[in-house]
GROMACS .gro file of C-alpha atoms in nm:
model
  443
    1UNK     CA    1   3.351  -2.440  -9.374
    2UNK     CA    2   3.466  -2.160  -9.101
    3UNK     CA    3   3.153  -1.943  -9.281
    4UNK     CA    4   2.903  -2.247  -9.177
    5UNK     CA    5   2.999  -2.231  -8.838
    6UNK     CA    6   3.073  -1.893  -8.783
    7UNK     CA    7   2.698  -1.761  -8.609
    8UNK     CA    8   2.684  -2.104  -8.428
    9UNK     CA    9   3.067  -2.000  -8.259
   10UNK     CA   10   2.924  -1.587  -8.219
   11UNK     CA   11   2.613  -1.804  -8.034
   12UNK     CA   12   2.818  -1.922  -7.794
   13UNK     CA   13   3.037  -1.637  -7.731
   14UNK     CA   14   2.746  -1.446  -7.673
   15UNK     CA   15   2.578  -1.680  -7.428
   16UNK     CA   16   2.923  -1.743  -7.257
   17UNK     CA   17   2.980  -1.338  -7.218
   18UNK     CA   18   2.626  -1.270  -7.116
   19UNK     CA   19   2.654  -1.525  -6.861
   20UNK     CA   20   3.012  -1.380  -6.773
   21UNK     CA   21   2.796  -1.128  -6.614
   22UNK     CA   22   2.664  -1.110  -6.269
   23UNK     CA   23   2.266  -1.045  -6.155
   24UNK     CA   24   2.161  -1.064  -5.822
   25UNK     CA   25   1.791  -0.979  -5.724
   26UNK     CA   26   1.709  -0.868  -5.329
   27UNK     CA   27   1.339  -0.876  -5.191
   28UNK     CA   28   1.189  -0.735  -4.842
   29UNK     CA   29   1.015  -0.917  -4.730
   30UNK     CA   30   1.077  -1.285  -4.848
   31UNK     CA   31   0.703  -1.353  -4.812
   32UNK     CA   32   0.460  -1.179  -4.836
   33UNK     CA   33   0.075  -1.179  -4.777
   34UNK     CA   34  -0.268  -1.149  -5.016
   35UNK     CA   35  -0.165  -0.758  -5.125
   36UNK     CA   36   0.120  -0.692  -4.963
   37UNK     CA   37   0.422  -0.463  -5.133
   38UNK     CA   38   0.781  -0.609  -5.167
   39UNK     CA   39   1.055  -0.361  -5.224
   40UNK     CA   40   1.316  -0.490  -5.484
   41UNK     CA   41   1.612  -0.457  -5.622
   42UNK     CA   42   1.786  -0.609  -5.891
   43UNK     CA   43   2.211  -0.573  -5.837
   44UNK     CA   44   2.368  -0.592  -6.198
   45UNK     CA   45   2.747  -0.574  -6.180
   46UNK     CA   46   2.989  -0.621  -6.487
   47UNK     CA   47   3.255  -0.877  -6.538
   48UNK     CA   48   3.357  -0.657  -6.820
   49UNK     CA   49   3.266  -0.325  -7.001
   50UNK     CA   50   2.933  -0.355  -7.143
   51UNK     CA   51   2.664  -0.175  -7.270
   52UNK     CA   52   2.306  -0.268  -7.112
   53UNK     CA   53   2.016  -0.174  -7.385
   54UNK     CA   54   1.728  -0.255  -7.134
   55UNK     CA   55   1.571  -0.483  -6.850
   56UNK     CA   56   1.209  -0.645  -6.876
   57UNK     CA   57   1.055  -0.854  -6.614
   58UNK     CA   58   0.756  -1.123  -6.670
   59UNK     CA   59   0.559  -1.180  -6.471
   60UNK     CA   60   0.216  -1.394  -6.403
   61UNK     CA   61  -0.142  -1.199  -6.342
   62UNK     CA   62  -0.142  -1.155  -6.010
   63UNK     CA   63   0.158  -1.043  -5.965
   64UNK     CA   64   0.200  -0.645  -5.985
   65UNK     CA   65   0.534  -0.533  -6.119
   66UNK     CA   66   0.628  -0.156  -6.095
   67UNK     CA   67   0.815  -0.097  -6.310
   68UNK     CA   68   0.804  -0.392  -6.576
   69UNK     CA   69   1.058  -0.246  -6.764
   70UNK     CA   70   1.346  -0.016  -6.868
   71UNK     CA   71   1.568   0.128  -7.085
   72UNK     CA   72   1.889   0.291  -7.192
   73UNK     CA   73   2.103   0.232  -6.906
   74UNK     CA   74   2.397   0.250  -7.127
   75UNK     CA   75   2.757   0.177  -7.062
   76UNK     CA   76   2.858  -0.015  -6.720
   77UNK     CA   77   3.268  -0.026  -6.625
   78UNK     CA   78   3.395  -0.364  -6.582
   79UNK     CA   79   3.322  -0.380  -6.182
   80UNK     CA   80   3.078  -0.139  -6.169
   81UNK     CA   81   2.713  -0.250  -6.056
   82UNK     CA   82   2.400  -0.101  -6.150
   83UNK     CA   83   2.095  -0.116  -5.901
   84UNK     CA   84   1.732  -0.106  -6.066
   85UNK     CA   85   1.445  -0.052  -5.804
   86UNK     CA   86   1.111  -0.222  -5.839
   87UNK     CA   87   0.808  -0.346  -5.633
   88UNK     CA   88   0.548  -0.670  -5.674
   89UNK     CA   89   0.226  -0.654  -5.515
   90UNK     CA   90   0.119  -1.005  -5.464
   91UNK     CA   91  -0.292  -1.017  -5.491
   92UNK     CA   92  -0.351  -1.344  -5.438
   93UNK     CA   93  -0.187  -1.664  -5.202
   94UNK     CA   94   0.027  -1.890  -5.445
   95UNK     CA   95   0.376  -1.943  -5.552
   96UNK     CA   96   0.465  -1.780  -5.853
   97UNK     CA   97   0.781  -1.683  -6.081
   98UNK     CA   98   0.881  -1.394  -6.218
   99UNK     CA   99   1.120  -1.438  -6.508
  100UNK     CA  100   1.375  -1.096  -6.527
  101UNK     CA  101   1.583  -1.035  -6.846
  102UNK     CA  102   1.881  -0.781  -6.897
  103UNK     CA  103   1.977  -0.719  -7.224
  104UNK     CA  104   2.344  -0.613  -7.256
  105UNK     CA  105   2.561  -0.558  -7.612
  106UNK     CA  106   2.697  -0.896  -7.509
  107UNK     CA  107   2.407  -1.066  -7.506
  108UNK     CA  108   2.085  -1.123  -7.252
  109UNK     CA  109   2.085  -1.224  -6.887
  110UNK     CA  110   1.798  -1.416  -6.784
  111UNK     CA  111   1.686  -1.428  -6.404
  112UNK     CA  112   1.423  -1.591  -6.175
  113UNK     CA  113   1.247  -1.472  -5.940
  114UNK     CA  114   1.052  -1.699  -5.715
  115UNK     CA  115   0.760  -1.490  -5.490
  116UNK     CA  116   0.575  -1.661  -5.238
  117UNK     CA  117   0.250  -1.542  -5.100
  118UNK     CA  118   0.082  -1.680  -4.804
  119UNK     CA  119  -0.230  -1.697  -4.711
  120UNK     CA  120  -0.267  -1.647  -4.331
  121UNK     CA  121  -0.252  -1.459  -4.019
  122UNK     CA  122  -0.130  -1.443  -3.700
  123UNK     CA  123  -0.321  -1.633  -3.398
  124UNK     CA  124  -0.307  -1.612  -3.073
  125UNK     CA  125  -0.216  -1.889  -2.790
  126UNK     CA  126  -0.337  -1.822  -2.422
  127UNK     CA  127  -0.118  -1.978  -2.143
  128UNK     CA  128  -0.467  -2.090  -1.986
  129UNK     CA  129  -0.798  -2.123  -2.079
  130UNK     CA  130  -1.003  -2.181  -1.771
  131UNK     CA  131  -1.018  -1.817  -1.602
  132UNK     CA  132  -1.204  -1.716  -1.273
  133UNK     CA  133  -1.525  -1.491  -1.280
  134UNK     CA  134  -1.524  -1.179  -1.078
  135UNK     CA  135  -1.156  -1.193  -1.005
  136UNK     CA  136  -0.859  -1.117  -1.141
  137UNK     CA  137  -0.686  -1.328  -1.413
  138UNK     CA  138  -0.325  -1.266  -1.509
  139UNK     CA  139  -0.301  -1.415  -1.892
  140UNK     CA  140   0.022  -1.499  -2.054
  141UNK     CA  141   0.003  -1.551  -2.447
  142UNK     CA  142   0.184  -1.607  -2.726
  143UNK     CA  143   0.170  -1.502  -3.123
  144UNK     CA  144   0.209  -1.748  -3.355
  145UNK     CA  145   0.320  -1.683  -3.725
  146UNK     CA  146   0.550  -1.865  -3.969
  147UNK     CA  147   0.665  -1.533  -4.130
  148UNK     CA  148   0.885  -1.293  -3.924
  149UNK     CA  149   0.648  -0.992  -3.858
  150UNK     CA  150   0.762  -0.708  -3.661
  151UNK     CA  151   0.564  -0.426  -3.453
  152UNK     CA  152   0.355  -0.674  -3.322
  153UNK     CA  153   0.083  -0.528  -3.096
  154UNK     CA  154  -0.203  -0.630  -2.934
  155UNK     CA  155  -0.544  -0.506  -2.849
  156UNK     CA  156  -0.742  -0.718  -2.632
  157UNK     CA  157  -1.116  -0.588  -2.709
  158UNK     CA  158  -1.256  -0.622  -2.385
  159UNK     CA  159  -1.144  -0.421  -1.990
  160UNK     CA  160  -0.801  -0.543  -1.980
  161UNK     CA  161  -0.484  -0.361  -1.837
  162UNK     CA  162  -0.319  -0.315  -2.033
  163UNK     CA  163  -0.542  -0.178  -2.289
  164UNK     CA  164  -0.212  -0.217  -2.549
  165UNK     CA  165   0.052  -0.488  -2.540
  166UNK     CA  166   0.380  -0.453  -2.733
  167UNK     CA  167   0.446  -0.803  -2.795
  168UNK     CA  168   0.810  -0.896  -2.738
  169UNK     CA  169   0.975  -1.194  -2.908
  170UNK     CA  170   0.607  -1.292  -2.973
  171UNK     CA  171   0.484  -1.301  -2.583
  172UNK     CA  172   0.284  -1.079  -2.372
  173UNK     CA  173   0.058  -1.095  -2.125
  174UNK     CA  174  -0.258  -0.903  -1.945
  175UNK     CA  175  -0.475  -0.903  -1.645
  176UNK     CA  176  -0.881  -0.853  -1.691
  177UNK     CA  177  -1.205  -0.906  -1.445
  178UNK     CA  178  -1.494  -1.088  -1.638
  179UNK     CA  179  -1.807  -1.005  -1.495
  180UNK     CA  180  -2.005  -1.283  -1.759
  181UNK     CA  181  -1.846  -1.577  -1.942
  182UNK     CA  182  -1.844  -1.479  -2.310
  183UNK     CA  183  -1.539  -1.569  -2.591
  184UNK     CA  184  -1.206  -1.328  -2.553
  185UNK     CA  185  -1.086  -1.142  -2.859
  186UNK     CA  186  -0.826  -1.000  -2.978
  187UNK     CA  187  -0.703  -0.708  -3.232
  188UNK     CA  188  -0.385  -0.773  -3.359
  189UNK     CA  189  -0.168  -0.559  -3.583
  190UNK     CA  190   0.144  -0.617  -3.723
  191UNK     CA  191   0.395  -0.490  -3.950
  192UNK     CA  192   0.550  -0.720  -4.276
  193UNK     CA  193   0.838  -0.530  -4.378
  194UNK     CA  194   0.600  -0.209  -4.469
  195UNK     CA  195   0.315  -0.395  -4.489
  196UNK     CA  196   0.055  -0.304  -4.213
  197UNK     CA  197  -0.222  -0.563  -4.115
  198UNK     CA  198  -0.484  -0.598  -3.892
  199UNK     CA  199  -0.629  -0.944  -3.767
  200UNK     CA  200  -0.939  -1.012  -3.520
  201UNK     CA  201  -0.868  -1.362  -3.337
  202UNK     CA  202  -1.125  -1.497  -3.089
  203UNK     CA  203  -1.038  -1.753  -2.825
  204UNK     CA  204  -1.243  -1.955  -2.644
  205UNK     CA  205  -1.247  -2.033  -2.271
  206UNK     CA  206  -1.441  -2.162  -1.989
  207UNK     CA  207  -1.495  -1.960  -1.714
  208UNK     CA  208  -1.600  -2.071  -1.340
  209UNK     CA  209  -1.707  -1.873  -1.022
  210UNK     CA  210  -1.439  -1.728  -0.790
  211UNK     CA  211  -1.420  -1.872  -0.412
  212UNK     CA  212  -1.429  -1.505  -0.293
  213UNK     CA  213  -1.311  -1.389   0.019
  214UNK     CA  214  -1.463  -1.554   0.322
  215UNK     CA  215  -1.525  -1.375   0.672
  216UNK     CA  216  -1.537  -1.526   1.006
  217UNK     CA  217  -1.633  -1.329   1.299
  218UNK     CA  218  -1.630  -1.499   1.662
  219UNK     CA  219  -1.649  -1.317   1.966
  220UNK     CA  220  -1.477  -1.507   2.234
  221UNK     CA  221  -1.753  -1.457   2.501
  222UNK     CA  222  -2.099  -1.465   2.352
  223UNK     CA  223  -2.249  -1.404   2.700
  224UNK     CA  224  -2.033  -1.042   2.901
  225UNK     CA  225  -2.098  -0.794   3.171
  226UNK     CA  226  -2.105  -0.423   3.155
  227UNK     CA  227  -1.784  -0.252   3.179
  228UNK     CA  228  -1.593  -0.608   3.058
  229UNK     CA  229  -1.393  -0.628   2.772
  230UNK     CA  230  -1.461  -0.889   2.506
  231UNK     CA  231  -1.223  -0.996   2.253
  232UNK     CA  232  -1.378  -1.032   1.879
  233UNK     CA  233  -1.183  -1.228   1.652
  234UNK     CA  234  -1.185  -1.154   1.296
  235UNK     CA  235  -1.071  -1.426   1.022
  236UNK     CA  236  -1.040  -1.293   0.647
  237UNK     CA  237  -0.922  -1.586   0.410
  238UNK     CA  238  -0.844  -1.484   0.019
  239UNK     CA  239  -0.972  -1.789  -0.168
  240UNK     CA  240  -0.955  -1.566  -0.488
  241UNK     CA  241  -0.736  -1.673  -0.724
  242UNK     CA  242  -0.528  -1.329  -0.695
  243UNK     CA  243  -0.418  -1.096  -0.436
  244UNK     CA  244  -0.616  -0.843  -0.248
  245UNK     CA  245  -0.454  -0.533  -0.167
  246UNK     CA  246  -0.587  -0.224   0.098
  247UNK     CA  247  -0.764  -0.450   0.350
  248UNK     CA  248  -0.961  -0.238   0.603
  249UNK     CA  249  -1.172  -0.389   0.858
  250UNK     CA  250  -1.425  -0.192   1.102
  251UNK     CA  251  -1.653  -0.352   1.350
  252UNK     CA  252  -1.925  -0.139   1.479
  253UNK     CA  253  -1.944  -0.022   1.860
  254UNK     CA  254  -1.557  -0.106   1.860
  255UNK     CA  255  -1.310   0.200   1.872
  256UNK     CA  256  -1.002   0.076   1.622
  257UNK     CA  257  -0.978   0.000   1.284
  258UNK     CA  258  -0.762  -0.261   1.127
  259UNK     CA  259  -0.530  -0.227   0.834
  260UNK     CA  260  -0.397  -0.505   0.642
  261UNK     CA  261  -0.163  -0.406   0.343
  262UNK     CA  262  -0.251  -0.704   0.134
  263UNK     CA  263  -0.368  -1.103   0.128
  264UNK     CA  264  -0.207  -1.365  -0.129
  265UNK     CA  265  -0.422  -1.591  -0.295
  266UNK     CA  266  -0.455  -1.854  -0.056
  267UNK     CA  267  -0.346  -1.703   0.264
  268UNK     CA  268  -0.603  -1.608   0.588
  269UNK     CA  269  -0.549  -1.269   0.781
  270UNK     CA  270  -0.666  -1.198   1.135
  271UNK     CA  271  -0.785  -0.899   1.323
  272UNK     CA  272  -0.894  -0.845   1.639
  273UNK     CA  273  -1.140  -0.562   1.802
  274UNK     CA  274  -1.234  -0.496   2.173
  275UNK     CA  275  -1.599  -0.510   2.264
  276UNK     CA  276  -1.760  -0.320   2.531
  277UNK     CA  277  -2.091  -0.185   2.629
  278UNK     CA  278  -2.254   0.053   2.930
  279UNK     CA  279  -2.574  -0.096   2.929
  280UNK     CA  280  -2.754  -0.423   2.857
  281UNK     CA  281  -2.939  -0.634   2.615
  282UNK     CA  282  -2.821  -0.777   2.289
  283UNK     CA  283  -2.557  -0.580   2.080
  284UNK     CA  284  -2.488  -0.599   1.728
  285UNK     CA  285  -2.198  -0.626   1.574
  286UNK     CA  286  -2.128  -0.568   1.246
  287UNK     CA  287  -1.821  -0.581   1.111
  288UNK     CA  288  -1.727  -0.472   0.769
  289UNK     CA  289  -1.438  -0.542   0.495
  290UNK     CA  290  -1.320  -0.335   0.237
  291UNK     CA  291  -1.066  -0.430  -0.016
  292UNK     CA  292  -0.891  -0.401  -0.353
  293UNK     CA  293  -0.796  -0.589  -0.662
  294UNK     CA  294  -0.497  -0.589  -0.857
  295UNK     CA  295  -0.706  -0.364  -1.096
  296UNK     CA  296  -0.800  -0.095  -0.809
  297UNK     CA  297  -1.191  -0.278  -0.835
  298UNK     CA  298  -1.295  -0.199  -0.470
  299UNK     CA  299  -1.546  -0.459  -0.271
  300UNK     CA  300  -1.716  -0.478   0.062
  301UNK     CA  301  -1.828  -0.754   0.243
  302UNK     CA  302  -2.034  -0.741   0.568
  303UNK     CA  303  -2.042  -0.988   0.874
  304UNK     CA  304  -2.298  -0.956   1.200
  305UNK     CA  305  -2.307  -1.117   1.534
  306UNK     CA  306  -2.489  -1.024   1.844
  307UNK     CA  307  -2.355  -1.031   2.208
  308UNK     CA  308  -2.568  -1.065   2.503
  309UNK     CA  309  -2.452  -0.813   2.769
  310UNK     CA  310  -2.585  -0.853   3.109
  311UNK     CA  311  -2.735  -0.626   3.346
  312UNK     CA  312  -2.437  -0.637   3.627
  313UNK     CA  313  -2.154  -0.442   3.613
  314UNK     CA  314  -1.757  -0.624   3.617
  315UNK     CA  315  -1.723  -0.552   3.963
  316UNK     CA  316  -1.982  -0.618   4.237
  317UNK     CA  317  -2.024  -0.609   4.607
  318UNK     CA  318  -2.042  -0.907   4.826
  319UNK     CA  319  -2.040  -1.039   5.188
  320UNK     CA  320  -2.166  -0.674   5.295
  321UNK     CA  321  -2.169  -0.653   5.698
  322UNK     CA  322  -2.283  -0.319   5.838
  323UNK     CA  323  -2.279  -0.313   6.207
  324UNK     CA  324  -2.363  -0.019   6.418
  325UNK     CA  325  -2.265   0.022   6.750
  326UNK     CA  326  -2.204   0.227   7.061
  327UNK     CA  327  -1.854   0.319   6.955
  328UNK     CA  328  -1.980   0.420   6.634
  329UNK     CA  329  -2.052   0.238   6.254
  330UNK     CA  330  -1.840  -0.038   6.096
  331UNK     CA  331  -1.854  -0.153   5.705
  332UNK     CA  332  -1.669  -0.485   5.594
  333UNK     CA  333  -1.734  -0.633   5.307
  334UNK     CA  334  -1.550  -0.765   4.950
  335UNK     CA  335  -1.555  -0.630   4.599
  336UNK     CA  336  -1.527  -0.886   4.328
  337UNK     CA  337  -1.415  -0.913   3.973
  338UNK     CA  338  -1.674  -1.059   3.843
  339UNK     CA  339  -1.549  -1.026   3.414
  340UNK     CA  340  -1.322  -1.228   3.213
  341UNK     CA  341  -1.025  -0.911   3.189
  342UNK     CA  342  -0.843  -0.737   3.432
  343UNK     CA  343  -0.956  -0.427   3.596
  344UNK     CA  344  -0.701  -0.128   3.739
  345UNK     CA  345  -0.713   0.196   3.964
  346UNK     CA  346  -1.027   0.040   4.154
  347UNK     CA  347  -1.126   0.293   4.432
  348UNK     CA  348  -1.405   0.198   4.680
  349UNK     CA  349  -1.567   0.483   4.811
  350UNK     CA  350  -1.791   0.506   5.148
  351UNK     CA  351  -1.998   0.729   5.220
  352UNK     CA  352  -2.248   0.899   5.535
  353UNK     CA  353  -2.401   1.232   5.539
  354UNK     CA  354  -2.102   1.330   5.769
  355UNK     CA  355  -1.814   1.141   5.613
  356UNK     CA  356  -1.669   0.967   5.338
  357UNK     CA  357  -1.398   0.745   5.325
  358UNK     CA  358  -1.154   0.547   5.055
  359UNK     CA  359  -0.979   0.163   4.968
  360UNK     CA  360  -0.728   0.186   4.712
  361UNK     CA  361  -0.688  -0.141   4.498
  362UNK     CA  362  -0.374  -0.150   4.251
  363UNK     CA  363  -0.591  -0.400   4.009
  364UNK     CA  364  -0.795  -0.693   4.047
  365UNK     CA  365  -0.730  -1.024   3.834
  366UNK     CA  366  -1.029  -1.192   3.685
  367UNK     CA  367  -1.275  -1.425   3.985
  368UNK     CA  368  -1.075  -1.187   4.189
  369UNK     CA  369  -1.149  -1.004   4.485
  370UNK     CA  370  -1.069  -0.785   4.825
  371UNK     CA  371  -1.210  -0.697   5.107
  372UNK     CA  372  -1.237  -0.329   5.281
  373UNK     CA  373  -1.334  -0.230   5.629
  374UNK     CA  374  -1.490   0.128   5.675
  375UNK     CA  375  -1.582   0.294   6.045
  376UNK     CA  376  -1.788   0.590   6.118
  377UNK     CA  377  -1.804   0.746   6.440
  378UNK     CA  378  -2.107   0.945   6.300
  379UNK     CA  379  -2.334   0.812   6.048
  380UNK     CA  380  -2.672   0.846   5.963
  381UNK     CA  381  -2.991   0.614   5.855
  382UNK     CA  382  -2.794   0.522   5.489
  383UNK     CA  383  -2.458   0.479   5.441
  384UNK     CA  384  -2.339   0.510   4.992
  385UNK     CA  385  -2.026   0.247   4.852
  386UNK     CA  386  -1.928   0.333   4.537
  387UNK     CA  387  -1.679   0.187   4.331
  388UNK     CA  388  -1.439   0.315   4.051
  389UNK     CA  389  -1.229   0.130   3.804
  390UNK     CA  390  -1.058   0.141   3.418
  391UNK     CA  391  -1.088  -0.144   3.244
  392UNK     CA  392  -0.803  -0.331   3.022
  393UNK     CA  393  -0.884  -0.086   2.699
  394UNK     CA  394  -0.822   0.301   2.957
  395UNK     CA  395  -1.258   0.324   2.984
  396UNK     CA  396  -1.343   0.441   3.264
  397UNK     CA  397  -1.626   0.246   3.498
  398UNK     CA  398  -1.806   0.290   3.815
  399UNK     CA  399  -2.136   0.200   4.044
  400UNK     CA  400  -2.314   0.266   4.347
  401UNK     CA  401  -2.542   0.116   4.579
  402UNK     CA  402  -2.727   0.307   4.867
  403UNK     CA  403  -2.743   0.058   5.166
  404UNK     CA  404  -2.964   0.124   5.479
  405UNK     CA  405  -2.823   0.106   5.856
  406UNK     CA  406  -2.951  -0.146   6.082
  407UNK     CA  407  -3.066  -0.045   6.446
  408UNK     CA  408  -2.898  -0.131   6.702
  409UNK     CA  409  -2.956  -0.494   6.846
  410UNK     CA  410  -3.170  -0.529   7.115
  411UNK     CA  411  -2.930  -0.601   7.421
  412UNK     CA  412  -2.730  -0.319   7.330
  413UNK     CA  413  -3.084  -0.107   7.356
  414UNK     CA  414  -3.212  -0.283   7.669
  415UNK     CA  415  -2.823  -0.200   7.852
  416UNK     CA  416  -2.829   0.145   7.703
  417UNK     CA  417  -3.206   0.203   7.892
  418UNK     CA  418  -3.161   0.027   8.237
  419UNK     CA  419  -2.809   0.207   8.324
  420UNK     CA  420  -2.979   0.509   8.490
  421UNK     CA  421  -3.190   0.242   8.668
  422UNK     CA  422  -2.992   0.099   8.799
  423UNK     CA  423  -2.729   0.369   8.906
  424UNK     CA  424  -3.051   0.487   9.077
  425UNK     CA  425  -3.081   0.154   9.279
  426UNK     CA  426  -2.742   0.130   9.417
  427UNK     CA  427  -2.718   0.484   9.527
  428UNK     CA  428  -3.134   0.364   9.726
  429UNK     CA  429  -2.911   0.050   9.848
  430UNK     CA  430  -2.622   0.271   9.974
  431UNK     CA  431  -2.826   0.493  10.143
  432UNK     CA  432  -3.052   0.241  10.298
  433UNK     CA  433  -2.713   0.063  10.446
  434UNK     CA  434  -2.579   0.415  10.568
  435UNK     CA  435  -2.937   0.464  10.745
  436UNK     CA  436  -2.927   0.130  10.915
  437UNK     CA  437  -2.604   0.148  11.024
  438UNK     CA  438  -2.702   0.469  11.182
  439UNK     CA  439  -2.981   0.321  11.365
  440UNK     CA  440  -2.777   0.037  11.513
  441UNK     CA  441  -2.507   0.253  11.658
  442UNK     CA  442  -2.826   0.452  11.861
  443UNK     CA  443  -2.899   0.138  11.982
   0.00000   0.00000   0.00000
């Protein structure tokens, strides 16, 4: 009886032993893709001394196993592990099983090995997908993959900055300047475990045409006088959806330029320039902006009004009185501000061929005037004013009129002849009286 049963009871011993034993089978990575490489390693570690004869893996067609097979490991300690490398190359996508035996003097150890292989690739998510022409776009994004990739980086194929991104926890972003509306795509490369891929996504996305920068240039006097100052007012607004950086602004027969470090999207920047002009007739002005993007793009815009200037001067005489006279030559009359600013130093200047003399006026408000008061004991046939001022911006202004001298009136003439005259007839009266007196004392 105990011979009948005797290789059933060695079965089971055998079986029980073997699976006594402990097998334990690592893979990097997990999953992998159409030809990827997993690095593997099956842990063998003895419950009890035992002599391992071989191992030999199965495994399905496509699935690559390096190698399949060994043998004569010989003897492993009781608690003692022994560590047998391999790789799988998985060529296709599909689930498959690789069946792993170890054959040990106390029997065989049988192992599965389950290797998945999946058949896609990273894509790429864009934060927005309506982007500005002709501006620039700041683009957020995000990689999207089931498996847990590493070394992600990517390589936007058009102008971007930056040209590389080093995706972090599977976001990045990017700035870029489309000049035409075409599709966006995308190089990325990635690492699983020590696999290296590459993957071309494109994205779609609908572009429309940037608001620009707008200019408004109003002078606040479209109508001035020679030697006045005239305020231009410059208005820049940003309707871009970025900021602008390195604003300069320059309007043309206007000394200063204007720097304005930068304009946010949606936010209007003024300037102003002082106009003014030493002759007549209509004046352009053109004023000019230069700016940059966030992506050092530089642009120019131009903006042109005119100005009438007149053909008077700020300051003008009026209420001129020249009287001559006996005693000599008096000049009264006012000087007027006849400009929109402020004038200072203003000298008033008279002149003869034998004389010249000044008025002194501290400053004259605009509609403002004074009035001088010149006298001459000699003068001739023309008498010069000339006047003398700085405006509000330091220039320097002045004019002169040549004026001619009255004659004298005519009762001032007519005295002026009949004096000897007349002296003449009261010395003929006085004698006449002295003679007749004479006669009437004979008498």
């Amino acid at each position: 009886m105990l011979k009948r049963f005797l290789p059933l009871i060695l079965t089971l011993l055998v079986i029980q032993t073997a699976s006594a034993q402990v097998v334990k089978v690592e893979m990097s990575p997990q999953t992998l893709l159409p030809n990827d490489v997993a690095d593997c390693k099956l842990i063998f570690t003895a419950q009890q001394n035992t002599y391992v004869s071989g191992i030999t893996i199965f495994h399905p067609p496509e699935i690559q196993v390096v190698p399949s097979s060994f043998s004569g490991i010989g003897w492993i300690s009781s608690g003692e592990s022994y560590e047998f490398p391999f790789t799988i190359k998985a060529e296709k996508s599909g689930i498959y099983t690789l069946t792993i035996y170890v054959n040990t003097l106390n029997g065989t150890v049988k192992q599965s090995l389950t290797v998945r292989v999946l058949d896609r690739m990273p894509d790429i998510v864009l934060d927005k997908t309506v982007l500005h022409l002709n501006e620039v776009n700041t683009v957020q994004f995000t990689v999207t993959f089931p498996l847990p990739i590493s070394n992600v980086v990517v390589e936007p194929l058009f102008n971007s900055d930056p040209k590389i991104i080093y995706v972090q926890n599977g976001k990045g972003y990017f700035k870029f300047e489309p000049t035409k509306p075409e599709p966006l795509e995308f190089k990325i490369c990635f690492y699983n475990g020590n696999n290296y891929h590459e993957v071309v996504r494109t994205v779609n996305v609908t572009y429309i045409e940037s608001r620009g920068v707008l200019i408004n240039v109003t002078p606040q006097y479209p109508i001035t006088l020679m030697g006045d100052v005239d305020r231009i007012n410059v208005e820049i607004a940003n309707l871009r959806g970025d900021t602008i950086y390195s604003v300069n602004i320059t309007a043309s027969n206007c000394s200063k330029k204007v720097q304005i470090p930068m304009i946010k999207s949606g936010e209007t920047a003024k300037a102003e320039f002082n106009f003014c002009s030493r002759n007549g007739g209509y004046k352009e002005i053109v004023v000019k902006v230069s700016y940059r993007d966030e992506l050092n793009n530089v642009y120019q815009k131009i903006k042109m009004i005119k100005i009438k200037v007149l053909n008077e001067t700020t300051l003008q005489f009026s209420g001129l009185e020249i009287k001559p006279s006996l005693e000599g030559l008096t000049v009264t009359g006012d000087v007027s501000n006849n400009g929109r600013t402020k004038v200072y130093n203003v000298f008033v200047t008279a002149s003869t061929s034998e004389q010249t003399k000044t008025y002194y006026i501290d400053s004259l408000d605009p509609s403002d005037f004074d009035t001088f008061e010149f006298t001459f004991t000699n003068y001739s046939n023309t008498i010069t004013l000339h006047v003398k001022w700085t405006n509000e911006i330091g220039e320097v202004f002045e004019t002169s009129k040549v004026f001619k001298v009255p004659p004298l009136s005519v009762q001032a003439k007519s005295s002026v002849d009949y004096i000897p005259i007349v002296v003449s007839v009261v010395v003929l009266l006085f004698v006449l009286i002295l003679i007749f007196l004479s006669w009437k004392r004979r008498r």
